[in-house]
CSV table of C-alpha atoms in Angstrom, one decimal:
chain,number,residue,atom,x,y,z
A,1,MET,CA,-34.0,135.2,98.2
A,2,ARG,CA,-33.9,131.5,98.5
A,3,LYS,CA,-33.3,131.0,94.9
A,4,TRP,CA,-30.3,133.4,95.1
A,5,TYR,CA,-28.9,131.5,98.1
A,6,LEU,CA,-29.2,128.2,96.4
A,7,SER,CA,-27.5,129.6,93.3
A,8,LEU,CA,-24.6,130.9,95.3
A,9,LEU,CA,-24.2,127.5,97.0
A,10,LEU,CA,-24.1,125.8,93.6
A,11,ILE,CA,-21.5,128.2,92.3
A,12,LEU,CA,-19.3,127.7,95.3
A,13,SER,CA,-19.6,124.1,95.0
A,14,LEU,CA,-18.5,124.1,91.5
A,15,LEU,CA,-15.6,126.4,92.2
A,16,GLY,CA,-14.5,124.1,95.1
A,17,GLY,CA,-14.6,121.1,92.7
A,18,CYS,CA,-12.5,123.0,90.1
A,19,SER,CA,-10.0,124.0,92.8
A,20,GLN,CA,-9.6,120.4,94.0
A,21,THR,CA,-9.1,118.9,90.5
A,22,ALA,CA,-6.7,121.6,89.5
A,23,GLN,CA,-4.1,120.7,92.2
A,24,PRO,CA,-1.2,118.8,90.6
A,25,ALA,CA,-0.4,115.4,91.8
A,26,GLY,CA,2.9,115.0,93.7
A,27,PRO,CA,5.6,112.6,92.3
A,28,SER,CA,5.2,109.0,93.0
A,29,PRO,CA,7.5,105.8,92.6
A,30,GLU,CA,5.1,104.6,90.0
A,31,ASP,CA,6.1,107.3,87.6
A,32,ALA,CA,7.8,106.0,84.5
A,33,LEU,CA,11.6,105.8,85.1
A,34,THR,CA,13.7,104.0,82.5
A,35,THR,CA,17.2,102.5,83.0
A,36,GLN,CA,18.6,105.1,80.7
A,37,ALA,CA,17.0,107.9,82.8
A,38,VAL,CA,18.7,106.5,85.9
A,39,LEU,CA,22.1,106.3,84.1
A,40,ASP,CA,21.7,109.9,82.9
A,41,ALA,CA,20.9,111.0,86.4
A,42,TYR,CA,24.1,109.3,87.6
A,43,THR,CA,26.2,111.1,84.9
A,44,GLU,CA,24.8,114.5,86.0
A,45,ALA,CA,25.2,113.6,89.7
A,46,ALA,CA,28.7,112.5,89.2
A,47,GLU,CA,29.7,115.8,87.5
A,48,ILE,CA,28.1,117.8,90.4
A,49,TYR,CA,29.8,115.5,93.0
A,50,SER,CA,33.2,116.1,91.3
A,51,TRP,CA,32.8,119.9,91.7
A,52,PHE,CA,33.3,119.4,95.4
A,53,ASP,CA,35.4,116.2,95.5
A,54,LEU,CA,37.7,116.3,92.5
A,55,ALA,CA,37.9,119.6,90.7
A,56,SER,CA,36.2,123.0,90.9
A,57,LEU,CA,33.4,124.4,88.8
A,58,PRO,CA,34.8,126.0,85.6
A,59,TYR,CA,35.7,129.6,86.2
A,60,ASN,CA,37.2,132.8,84.6
A,61,GLY,CA,40.8,133.0,85.8
A,62,GLU,CA,40.9,136.7,85.1
A,63,ASP,CA,37.9,137.7,87.1
A,64,THR,CA,39.2,137.6,90.6
A,65,ARG,CA,38.1,138.8,94.1
A,66,GLN,CA,39.8,138.7,97.5
A,67,ALA,CA,38.0,137.4,100.5
A,68,ASP,CA,39.2,136.1,103.8
A,69,GLY,CA,42.7,136.0,102.5
A,70,GLN,CA,42.0,133.9,99.5
A,71,THR,CA,41.7,134.5,95.8
A,72,TYR,CA,38.4,133.7,94.3
A,73,TYR,CA,37.4,133.2,90.6
A,74,ARG,CA,34.2,133.9,88.9
A,75,VAL,CA,32.4,130.7,88.1
A,76,THR,CA,31.3,130.5,84.4
A,77,GLU,CA,28.8,127.5,84.7
A,78,ALA,CA,25.4,129.1,83.5
A,79,ARG,CA,23.3,126.6,85.7
A,80,THR,CA,25.0,127.9,88.9
A,81,PRO,CA,25.1,131.8,88.9
A,82,THR,CA,24.9,131.9,92.7
A,83,LEU,CA,25.5,129.7,95.7
A,84,GLU,CA,21.8,129.2,96.1
A,85,ALA,CA,21.6,128.0,92.5
A,86,LEU,CA,24.4,125.6,93.1
A,87,ARG,CA,22.6,124.1,96.1
A,88,GLU,CA,19.3,123.8,94.3
A,89,LEU,CA,21.0,122.0,91.5
A,90,ALA,CA,22.7,119.5,93.8
A,91,GLU,CA,19.5,118.9,95.6
A,92,THR,CA,18.0,118.0,92.3
A,93,TYR,CA,20.1,114.8,92.4
A,94,PHE,CA,21.1,114.3,96.0
A,95,THR,CA,19.1,114.2,99.4
A,96,PRO,CA,19.4,117.4,101.5
A,97,GLU,CA,21.6,115.4,103.9
A,98,LEU,CA,24.0,114.3,101.1
A,99,THR,CA,24.0,117.8,99.7
A,100,ASP,CA,25.0,119.2,103.1
A,101,ALA,CA,27.8,116.6,103.2
A,102,LEU,CA,29.0,117.9,99.8
A,103,PHE,CA,29.2,121.5,100.8
A,104,ALA,CA,30.9,120.4,104.0
A,105,MET,CA,33.7,118.8,102.2
A,106,THR,CA,35.3,122.2,101.4
A,107,PRO,CA,33.4,124.9,103.2
A,108,ASP,CA,35.3,127.9,101.7
A,109,GLN,CA,35.5,126.6,98.1
A,110,TYR,CA,32.4,128.5,96.9
A,111,ARG,CA,30.9,131.8,97.9
A,112,ASP,CA,28.8,134.7,96.6
A,113,ILE,CA,30.6,138.0,96.0
A,114,ASP,CA,28.7,140.9,94.7
A,115,GLY,CA,25.8,138.7,93.8
A,116,ALA,CA,27.7,136.2,91.7
A,117,LEU,CA,29.3,132.8,92.5
A,118,TYR,CA,33.0,132.5,92.9
A,119,THR,CA,35.4,129.6,93.6
A,120,THR,CA,38.8,129.2,95.0
A,121,GLY,CA,39.6,126.8,92.1
A,122,GLY,CA,42.0,124.0,92.2
A,123,GLY,CA,41.5,120.4,92.7
A,124,ARG,CA,43.1,117.1,94.1
A,125,GLY,CA,43.8,115.4,90.7
A,126,SER,CA,42.3,112.2,89.6
A,127,ASN,CA,43.4,108.6,90.4
A,128,PRO,CA,46.4,107.8,88.1
A,129,CYS,CA,45.6,104.1,88.1
A,130,LEU,CA,42.1,104.7,86.9
A,131,LEU,CA,41.5,103.6,83.2
A,132,ASP,CA,37.8,104.1,83.0
A,133,ARG,CA,34.4,103.4,84.7
A,134,THR,CA,31.3,101.6,83.5
A,135,VAL,CA,27.8,102.0,85.1
A,136,THR,CA,24.8,99.8,85.2
A,137,ALA,CA,21.4,100.3,86.9
A,138,VAL,CA,18.9,97.8,88.2
A,139,ARG,CA,15.5,98.5,89.8
A,140,ALA,CA,15.8,96.8,93.2
A,141,ALA,CA,12.5,97.7,94.6
A,142,GLU,CA,9.4,99.9,93.8
A,143,SER,CA,11.2,102.8,95.5
A,144,ARG,CA,14.8,102.1,94.9
A,145,TRP,CA,17.3,101.6,92.1
A,146,THR,CA,20.8,100.1,92.5
A,147,VAL,CA,23.4,101.9,90.4
A,148,THR,CA,26.7,99.8,90.1
A,149,VAL,CA,29.8,101.7,89.2
A,150,THR,CA,32.7,99.6,88.0
A,151,PHE,CA,36.1,101.2,88.2
A,152,TRP,CA,38.8,99.8,86.0
A,153,ALA,CA,42.5,99.9,87.0
A,154,ASP,CA,45.4,100.0,84.6
A,155,PHE,CA,49.0,101.2,85.5
A,156,GLU,CA,52.2,100.1,83.9
A,157,GLY,CA,55.6,101.0,85.2
A,158,GLN,CA,59.0,99.7,86.5
A,159,GLU,CA,60.4,99.0,89.8
A,160,ILE,CA,64.1,98.7,90.9
A,161,HIS,CA,65.0,95.4,92.5
A,162,ALA,CA,67.8,94.5,95.0
A,163,ASP,CA,70.1,93.7,92.0
A,164,GLY,CA,69.8,97.2,90.8
A,165,HIS,CA,67.9,96.3,87.7
A,166,ALA,CA,64.5,97.8,86.7
A,167,TYR,CA,61.7,95.3,86.1
A,168,PRO,CA,58.1,95.7,84.8
A,169,VAL,CA,55.3,96.1,87.2
A,170,ALA,CA,51.6,96.8,86.6
A,171,THR,CA,48.2,97.3,88.4
A,172,VAL,CA,45.2,95.8,86.7
A,173,GLY,CA,41.7,94.8,87.6
A,174,PHE,CA,38.5,96.4,88.8
A,175,SER,CA,36.6,97.5,92.0
A,176,LYS,CA,32.8,98.0,92.3
A,177,LYS,CA,30.6,100.5,94.2
A,178,GLU,CA,26.9,100.2,94.7
A,179,LEU,CA,24.9,103.4,95.0
A,180,ASP,CA,21.3,103.9,96.0
A,181,TYR,CA,18.9,105.9,93.9
A,182,GLU,CA,15.7,106.2,96.0
A,183,PHE,CA,12.3,107.8,95.8
A,184,THR,CA,11.9,110.6,98.4
A,185,GLY,CA,9.2,113.1,99.1
A,186,GLY,CA,10.7,115.4,96.4
A,187,GLY,CA,11.2,112.7,93.9
A,188,TRP,CA,14.1,110.4,93.0
A,189,ARG,CA,17.4,111.3,94.6
A,190,PHE,CA,20.7,109.6,95.3
A,191,THR,CA,21.0,108.7,99.0
A,192,SER,CA,24.6,107.5,98.7
A,193,PHE,CA,27.3,108.3,96.3
A,194,CYS,CA,31.2,108.0,95.7
A,195,PRO,CA,33.9,110.0,93.9
A,196,ALA,CA,34.0,109.7,90.1
A,197,ASP,CA,37.4,108.2,90.3
A,198,GLY,CA,36.6,105.9,93.3
A,199,LEU,CA,38.8,103.0,92.3
A,200,ASN,CA,39.6,100.9,95.4
A,201,LEU,CA,43.1,99.6,95.0
A,202,LYS,CA,42.7,97.3,97.9
A,203,ALA,CA,39.8,95.4,96.4
A,204,GLY,CA,40.3,91.6,95.8
A,205,THR,CA,39.8,92.1,92.1
A,206,VAL,CA,42.6,94.6,91.7
A,207,TYR,CA,46.1,93.0,91.4
A,208,ASP,CA,49.6,94.4,91.6
A,209,PHE,CA,52.1,92.4,89.4
A,210,ASP,CA,55.8,92.4,89.7
A,211,TYR,CA,56.6,90.4,86.6
A,212,GLU,CA,60.1,89.3,87.5
A,213,GLU,CA,59.1,88.2,91.0
A,214,HIS,CA,55.9,86.5,90.0
A,215,LEU,CA,57.5,84.5,87.1
A,216,LEU,CA,60.6,83.4,89.1
A,217,SER,CA,58.6,82.3,92.1
A,218,GLY,CA,56.0,80.7,90.0
A,219,ALA,CA,53.3,82.6,91.8
A,220,TYR,CA,51.3,82.9,88.5
A,221,GLN,CA,50.5,79.2,88.9
A,222,ASP,CA,48.2,79.9,91.9
A,223,PHE,CA,46.4,82.9,90.1
A,224,SER,CA,42.7,82.8,89.8
A,225,ASP,CA,41.4,82.8,86.2
A,226,TRP,CA,40.7,86.5,86.2
A,227,GLU,CA,44.0,87.3,87.8
A,228,LEU,CA,45.9,85.3,85.2
A,229,VAL,CA,44.2,87.2,82.4
A,230,CYS,CA,45.0,90.4,84.1
A,231,TYR,CA,48.6,89.4,84.4
A,232,LEU,CA,48.8,88.7,80.7
A,233,LEU,CA,47.5,92.1,79.7
A,234,HIS,CA,51.0,93.6,80.3
A,235,ALA,CA,53.1,90.5,80.0
A,236,ASP,CA,55.4,90.0,77.1
A,237,GLY,CA,58.4,87.8,76.1
A,238,ALA,CA,59.5,85.4,78.8
A,239,TYR,CA,57.1,86.7,81.2
A,240,ALA,CA,54.1,85.5,79.0
A,241,GLU,CA,55.2,82.2,77.7
A,242,ALA,CA,54.6,79.9,80.5
A,243,PRO,CA,51.4,81.8,81.8
A,244,PHE,CA,49.9,81.7,78.3
A,245,ASP,CA,50.5,77.9,78.3
A,246,LEU,CA,48.9,77.7,81.6
A,247,LEU,CA,45.8,79.5,80.4
A,248,ALA,CA,45.5,77.1,77.5
A,249,HIS,CA,45.7,74.1,79.8
A,250,ARG,CA,43.2,75.6,82.1
A,251,PHE,CA,40.9,75.9,79.0
A,252,LEU,CA,41.4,72.3,78.3
A,253,GLU,CA,40.5,71.4,81.9
A,254,ARG,CA,37.7,73.9,82.6
A,255,PRO,CA,36.7,75.4,79.2
A,256,ASN,CA,33.5,77.1,80.5
A,257,ASP,CA,35.3,79.0,83.3
A,258,ILE,CA,37.9,80.2,80.8
A,259,LEU,CA,35.2,81.2,78.1
A,260,ARG,CA,33.4,83.2,80.8
A,261,VAL,CA,36.5,85.1,82.0
A,262,LEU,CA,37.7,85.8,78.4
A,263,ALA,CA,34.3,87.1,77.5
A,264,PHE,CA,34.4,89.4,80.5
A,265,LEU,CA,37.8,90.6,79.4
A,266,GLU,CA,36.5,91.4,76.0
A,267,SER,CA,33.6,93.4,77.2
A,268,SER,CA,35.8,95.5,79.4
A,269,PRO,CA,37.5,99.0,78.6
A,270,TYR,CA,40.7,97.1,78.1
A,271,GLN,CA,39.4,95.9,74.8
A,272,GLU,CA,39.3,99.4,73.5
A,273,LYS,CA,42.7,100.5,74.8
A,274,TYR,CA,44.8,97.4,73.9
A,275,PRO,CA,44.4,95.7,70.4
A,276,HIS,CA,46.3,92.7,71.8
A,277,VAL,CA,43.3,91.7,74.0
A,278,GLU,CA,42.1,89.9,70.9
A,279,THR,CA,45.3,87.9,71.0
A,280,ILE,CA,44.8,87.0,74.7
A,281,VAL,CA,41.2,85.9,73.9
A,282,ALA,CA,42.3,83.6,71.1
A,283,ASP,CA,45.5,82.5,72.7
A,284,PRO,CA,44.3,79.1,74.0
A,285,GLY,CA,43.9,78.1,70.3
A,286,TYR,CA,47.3,79.5,69.3
A,287,SER,CA,49.1,77.8,72.3
A,288,ALA,CA,47.4,74.5,71.7
A,289,ALA,CA,48.4,74.6,68.0
A,290,GLY,CA,52.0,75.7,68.6
A,291,TYR,CA,53.0,74.1,72.0
A,292,PHE,CA,50.7,71.2,73.0
A,293,TYR,CA,51.9,67.8,72.6
A,294,ARG,CA,50.2,64.9,70.8
A,295,GLU,CA,47.7,63.7,73.5
A,296,ASP,CA,46.8,67.3,74.7
A,297,ARG,CA,46.3,68.4,71.0
A,298,ALA,CA,43.9,65.6,70.4
A,299,ASP,CA,42.0,66.3,73.6
A,300,PHE,CA,41.9,70.0,72.6
A,301,ALA,CA,40.5,69.3,69.1
A,302,ALA,CA,37.9,67.0,70.4
A,303,LEU,CA,36.9,69.5,73.2
A,304,LEU,CA,36.2,72.3,70.6
A,305,GLY,CA,33.5,70.2,68.9
A,306,THR,CA,31.6,69.6,72.2
A,307,LEU,CA,31.4,72.9,73.8
A,308,HIS,CA,28.0,74.8,73.9
A,309,PRO,CA,28.6,78.3,75.5
A,310,GLU,CA,25.9,79.8,77.5
A,311,THR,CA,26.0,83.3,76.1
A,312,GLU,CA,26.6,85.0,72.6
A,313,ALA,CA,29.7,86.7,74.0
A,314,GLU,CA,31.2,83.3,75.2
A,315,GLN,CA,30.3,81.8,71.8
A,316,ALA,CA,32.2,84.6,70.0
A,317,VAL,CA,35.2,83.8,72.2
A,318,LEU,CA,35.0,80.1,71.4
A,319,ASP,CA,34.8,81.0,67.6
A,320,LYS,CA,38.1,83.0,68.0
A,321,ILE,CA,39.8,80.2,69.8
A,322,GLN,CA,38.8,77.6,67.3
A,323,ALA,CA,39.8,79.9,64.3
A,324,ALA,CA,43.2,80.4,66.0
A,325,TYR,CA,43.7,76.8,66.5
A,326,GLU,CA,42.6,75.8,62.9
A,327,SER,CA,44.8,78.4,61.3
A,328,SER,CA,48.0,77.5,63.3
A,329,VAL,CA,47.9,73.8,63.8
A,330,THR,CA,50.3,71.7,61.7
A,331,GLU,CA,51.4,68.2,61.5
A,332,ASP,CA,54.8,69.0,63.1
A,333,SER,CA,55.0,68.3,66.8
A,334,PRO,CA,57.1,70.4,69.1
A,335,ILE,CA,57.8,67.4,71.3
A,336,GLU,CA,61.5,67.9,71.4
A,337,THR,CA,61.2,71.2,73.3
A,338,GLU,CA,59.0,69.4,75.9
A,339,PHE,CA,62.1,67.9,77.5
A,340,ALA,CA,63.9,70.8,78.9
A,341,LEU,CA,64.5,73.0,81.9
A,342,ILE,CA,64.5,76.8,81.5
A,343,VAL,CA,65.5,79.8,83.4
A,344,PRO,CA,62.8,82.3,82.3
A,345,GLY,CA,64.5,85.6,83.2
A,346,GLU,CA,67.7,84.6,81.3
A,347,GLN,CA,65.9,82.8,78.5
A,348,ARG,CA,68.3,79.8,79.1
A,349,VAL,CA,66.9,76.6,77.8
A,350,LEU,CA,68.5,73.3,78.2
A,351,THR,CA,66.9,70.6,76.0
A,352,LEU,CA,67.8,67.0,75.7
A,353,GLY,CA,69.7,66.0,72.7
A,354,ALA,CA,72.8,66.9,70.7
A,355,GLN,CA,74.5,70.1,71.8
A,356,GLU,CA,76.6,72.6,70.0
A,357,GLY,CA,80.3,72.6,71.0
A,358,ALA,CA,81.6,71.5,74.3
A,359,PHE,CA,80.2,71.8,77.8
A,360,PRO,CA,78.8,74.3,78.9
A,361,TRP,CA,77.6,74.7,75.3
A,362,GLY,CA,77.5,78.6,75.4
A,363,TYR,CA,75.5,78.7,78.6
A,364,GLU,CA,76.6,80.3,81.8
A,365,LEU,CA,77.0,77.0,83.6
A,366,GLU,CA,79.7,76.1,86.2
A,367,GLY,CA,79.7,72.5,87.6
A,368,THR,CA,81.7,69.8,89.2
A,369,VAL,CA,82.0,66.4,87.5
A,370,THR,CA,80.7,63.9,90.0
A,371,HIS,CA,81.1,60.8,87.9
A,372,THR,CA,82.7,59.6,84.6
A,373,SER,CA,82.3,56.4,82.7
A,374,PRO,CA,83.7,55.2,79.5
A,375,GLY,CA,80.4,54.3,77.8
A,376,ASP,CA,80.1,51.4,75.4
A,377,THR,CA,78.1,53.2,72.5
A,378,TYR,CA,78.2,56.9,73.0
A,379,GLY,CA,81.7,57.4,74.3
A,380,THR,CA,82.6,58.9,77.6
A,381,VAL,CA,79.8,59.8,79.9
A,382,TYR,CA,79.9,62.8,82.2
A,383,GLU,CA,77.7,63.5,85.2
A,384,VAL,CA,77.9,67.1,86.4
A,385,ASP,CA,76.5,69.0,89.5
A,386,CYS,CA,75.8,72.7,88.7
A,387,GLY,CA,74.2,73.6,92.0
A,388,ASP,CA,70.5,73.8,91.3
A,389,LEU,CA,71.0,71.7,88.2
A,390,GLN,CA,72.4,68.2,87.7
A,391,LEU,CA,73.0,66.9,84.2
A,392,ALA,CA,74.5,64.0,82.3
A,393,TYR,CA,75.8,63.9,78.8
A,394,SER,CA,77.9,61.7,76.5
A,395,VAL,CA,80.7,62.6,74.2
A,396,SER,CA,80.7,60.6,70.8
A,397,PRO,CA,84.0,58.9,70.1
A,398,ASP,CA,83.5,59.5,66.4
A,399,ASP,CA,83.1,63.2,66.1
A,400,GLY,CA,83.1,64.6,69.6
A,401,THR,CA,79.3,65.5,69.6
A,402,GLU,CA,78.1,66.0,73.1
A,403,TYR,CA,74.6,64.5,73.8
A,404,LEU,CA,72.6,65.7,76.9
A,405,PHE,CA,70.5,62.8,78.1
A,406,ARG,CA,69.5,63.8,81.7
A,407,LEU,CA,68.5,66.9,83.5
A,408,SER,CA,67.3,67.1,87.1
A,409,THR,CA,66.7,69.6,89.8
A,410,THR,CA,65.6,69.5,93.4
A,411,THR,CA,65.8,73.2,94.3
A,412,PRO,CA,62.5,75.1,94.8
A,413,TYR,CA,62.1,78.5,93.2
A,414,GLY,CA,63.8,81.3,95.1
A,415,GLN,CA,65.9,79.0,97.4
A,416,SER,CA,69.6,78.8,96.9
A,417,GLY,CA,69.3,80.4,93.5
A,418,GLY,CA,66.8,77.9,92.3
A,419,THR,CA,65.1,79.3,89.2
A,420,LEU,CA,64.5,76.2,87.0
A,421,CYS,CA,61.2,75.1,85.6
A,422,THR,CA,59.8,72.9,82.8
A,423,PRO,CA,58.7,74.6,79.6
A,424,ARG,CA,55.1,74.4,80.8
A,425,GLY,CA,56.0,76.2,83.9
A,426,LEU,CA,56.2,73.6,86.5
A,427,TYR,CA,58.9,74.0,89.2
A,428,CYS,CA,59.9,72.2,92.4
A,429,GLY,CA,57.6,73.3,95.2
A,430,CYS,CA,54.4,73.1,93.0
A,431,GLY,CA,51.6,71.1,94.5
A,432,VAL,CA,50.3,67.8,93.2
A,433,ASP,CA,47.1,69.6,92.0
A,434,THR,CA,49.1,72.0,89.9
A,435,LEU,CA,51.1,69.1,88.6
A,436,LYS,CA,47.9,67.2,87.5
A,437,GLU,CA,46.5,70.5,85.9
A,438,ILE,CA,49.6,71.2,83.8
A,439,TYR,CA,50.6,67.6,83.0
A,440,SER,CA,47.1,66.1,82.8
A,441,HIS,CA,48.5,62.9,81.2
A,442,ALA,CA,51.2,62.2,83.8
A,443,VAL,CA,50.7,58.9,85.4
A,444,GLU,CA,51.3,57.9,89.1
A,445,LEU,CA,53.6,54.9,89.4
A,446,THR,CA,51.6,52.3,91.5
A,447,ASP,CA,54.6,50.2,92.5
A,448,PHE,CA,56.8,53.2,93.3
A,449,GLN,CA,59.0,52.7,96.5
A,450,SER,CA,61.5,55.2,97.8
A,451,ASP,CA,63.1,56.3,101.1
A,452,ALA,CA,63.3,59.8,99.9
A,453,TYR,CA,59.9,60.4,98.1
A,454,ASP,CA,56.3,59.6,98.8
A,455,ALA,CA,55.3,59.1,95.2
A,456,CYS,CA,56.3,59.6,91.5
A,457,TYR,CA,54.3,60.8,88.5
A,458,VAL,CA,55.7,60.2,85.0
A,459,TYR,CA,54.9,62.0,81.9
A,460,GLU,CA,55.9,59.9,78.9
A,461,PRO,CA,54.0,60.8,75.7
A,462,GLY,CA,55.7,58.1,73.4
A,463,GLY,CA,55.5,58.6,69.6
A,464,ASP,CA,58.0,61.4,68.6
A,465,ALA,CA,59.3,61.5,72.1
A,466,GLY,CA,61.0,58.1,71.5
A,467,GLY,CA,61.5,57.0,75.1
A,468,LYS,CA,62.0,60.5,76.7
A,469,HIS,CA,60.1,61.1,79.8
A,470,ILE,CA,59.7,63.5,82.8
A,471,ALA,CA,59.6,62.1,86.3
A,472,PHE,CA,58.1,64.2,89.1
A,473,TYR,CA,59.0,63.1,92.7
A,474,ILE,CA,56.6,64.0,95.4
A,475,THR,CA,57.2,64.7,99.1
A,476,GLY,CA,54.5,66.1,101.4
A,477,GLY,CA,52.1,66.8,98.6
A,478,ALA,CA,54.5,68.9,96.5
A,479,VAL,CA,57.0,68.3,93.7
A,480,ALA,CA,60.4,67.7,95.4
A,481,ALA,CA,62.4,66.8,92.3
A,482,ILE,CA,62.2,66.8,88.5
A,483,GLU,CA,64.1,64.5,86.4
A,484,ILE,CA,64.1,64.7,82.6
A,485,GLU,CA,65.7,61.8,80.8
A,486,ASP,CA,66.1,60.0,77.6
A,487,LEU,CA,65.8,56.3,78.6
A,488,ARG,CA,67.0,54.9,75.4
A,489,ASP,CA,70.4,56.3,75.9
A,490,THR,CA,70.7,55.5,79.5
A,491,ARG,CA,69.9,51.9,78.9
A,492,LEU,CA,72.6,51.7,76.2
A,493,LEU,CA,75.1,53.3,78.5
A,494,GLU,CA,74.7,51.0,81.4
């Protein structure tokens, strides 16, 4: 009897041990979880979230039922044959609380009818400004991953201004949303989420551009580097010239910052949609070769040989800039076009030198002659006030050729019709810091004295310029007047 009892205890002990080891271990945060697995989980969760927030589950439009005054359609998604199956699928990716919130969005959207899942169908439509979204995942702690969703904005259209004309506008940039993917009692679940088209148009990195207004006001001068690149994505013609030049000069002054932002642009979804992103990336090289002047070209060429980018992407950008510069640079200097004032919207360019025909030389200029002198060498000299523009020109006694030797303006952009700026995009009203950034070789006159202005900076490159210069007069830390002049001619005419 005792032997039988001991044998029974041994058997029960063994059975108990087997029962204990057979119990499956619950999930733990140490379980292998790769970055790709988290990204895949986000993709699945985003689809499920969209069934409640964006559009309905797919359905058969011919299989209908009526309930509570609404028409319902038979859901065709195999994973969700019933309402309970839909909830179970949602709870595979979301916490119960977040799942409850999903079902509460549209309480009557889904219901079981005759043992099958039906939906009211429909949807709100996706964000028309959304180009694409990109997703990254980083393990933030043992029990939590951070999933960052970047939404990319892209919209191009037209807007009617007060003058009745339609001008180009655009919305470009990105916004970000961070989601939490956390380990819970039932495994890994999203504890926060957002719509699949959750672009935040009010984010500080999303920009609305009115190209006519921003160019004429010179607002682009104050854009951040990323904002300037976004502006150029939809800019063309006159709207792009001065901003491209500004980008090139920023590269000259802060090459590492510009390499970083251009590499970011090249890695964005804009690269796939717009082939001209390659042109924007390489443009500092093209602009330096085609529009920089002697001293800036020399600085640019020297800079290219000294840079050491931090990443492979930035090195690729630098290679493209250098290739663009080397393929475009020539011995010819565009120095003559430096000494001009332009009206960007009208493409009106007034450049020092011989003009065709008689004043106003084919331009829409109207002015009052304020002074006339005979002139010893170049014939009669005329000084004319055209409102926001003052100019002086001479008329040759030999063949009647009219030579423009002075241009000046004191009218800030947007005031009293003021729309004039230099070919590099500087206008009255720009701050001294902007002046130094655009005209890095301008020199402040140390012995300058004036009752009207605080200081004067002079850009005089010499060489091919042959005595031509630009004077920037400063009041209150901003450019108050711009005077472009050929000193050789004015000395001879005195």
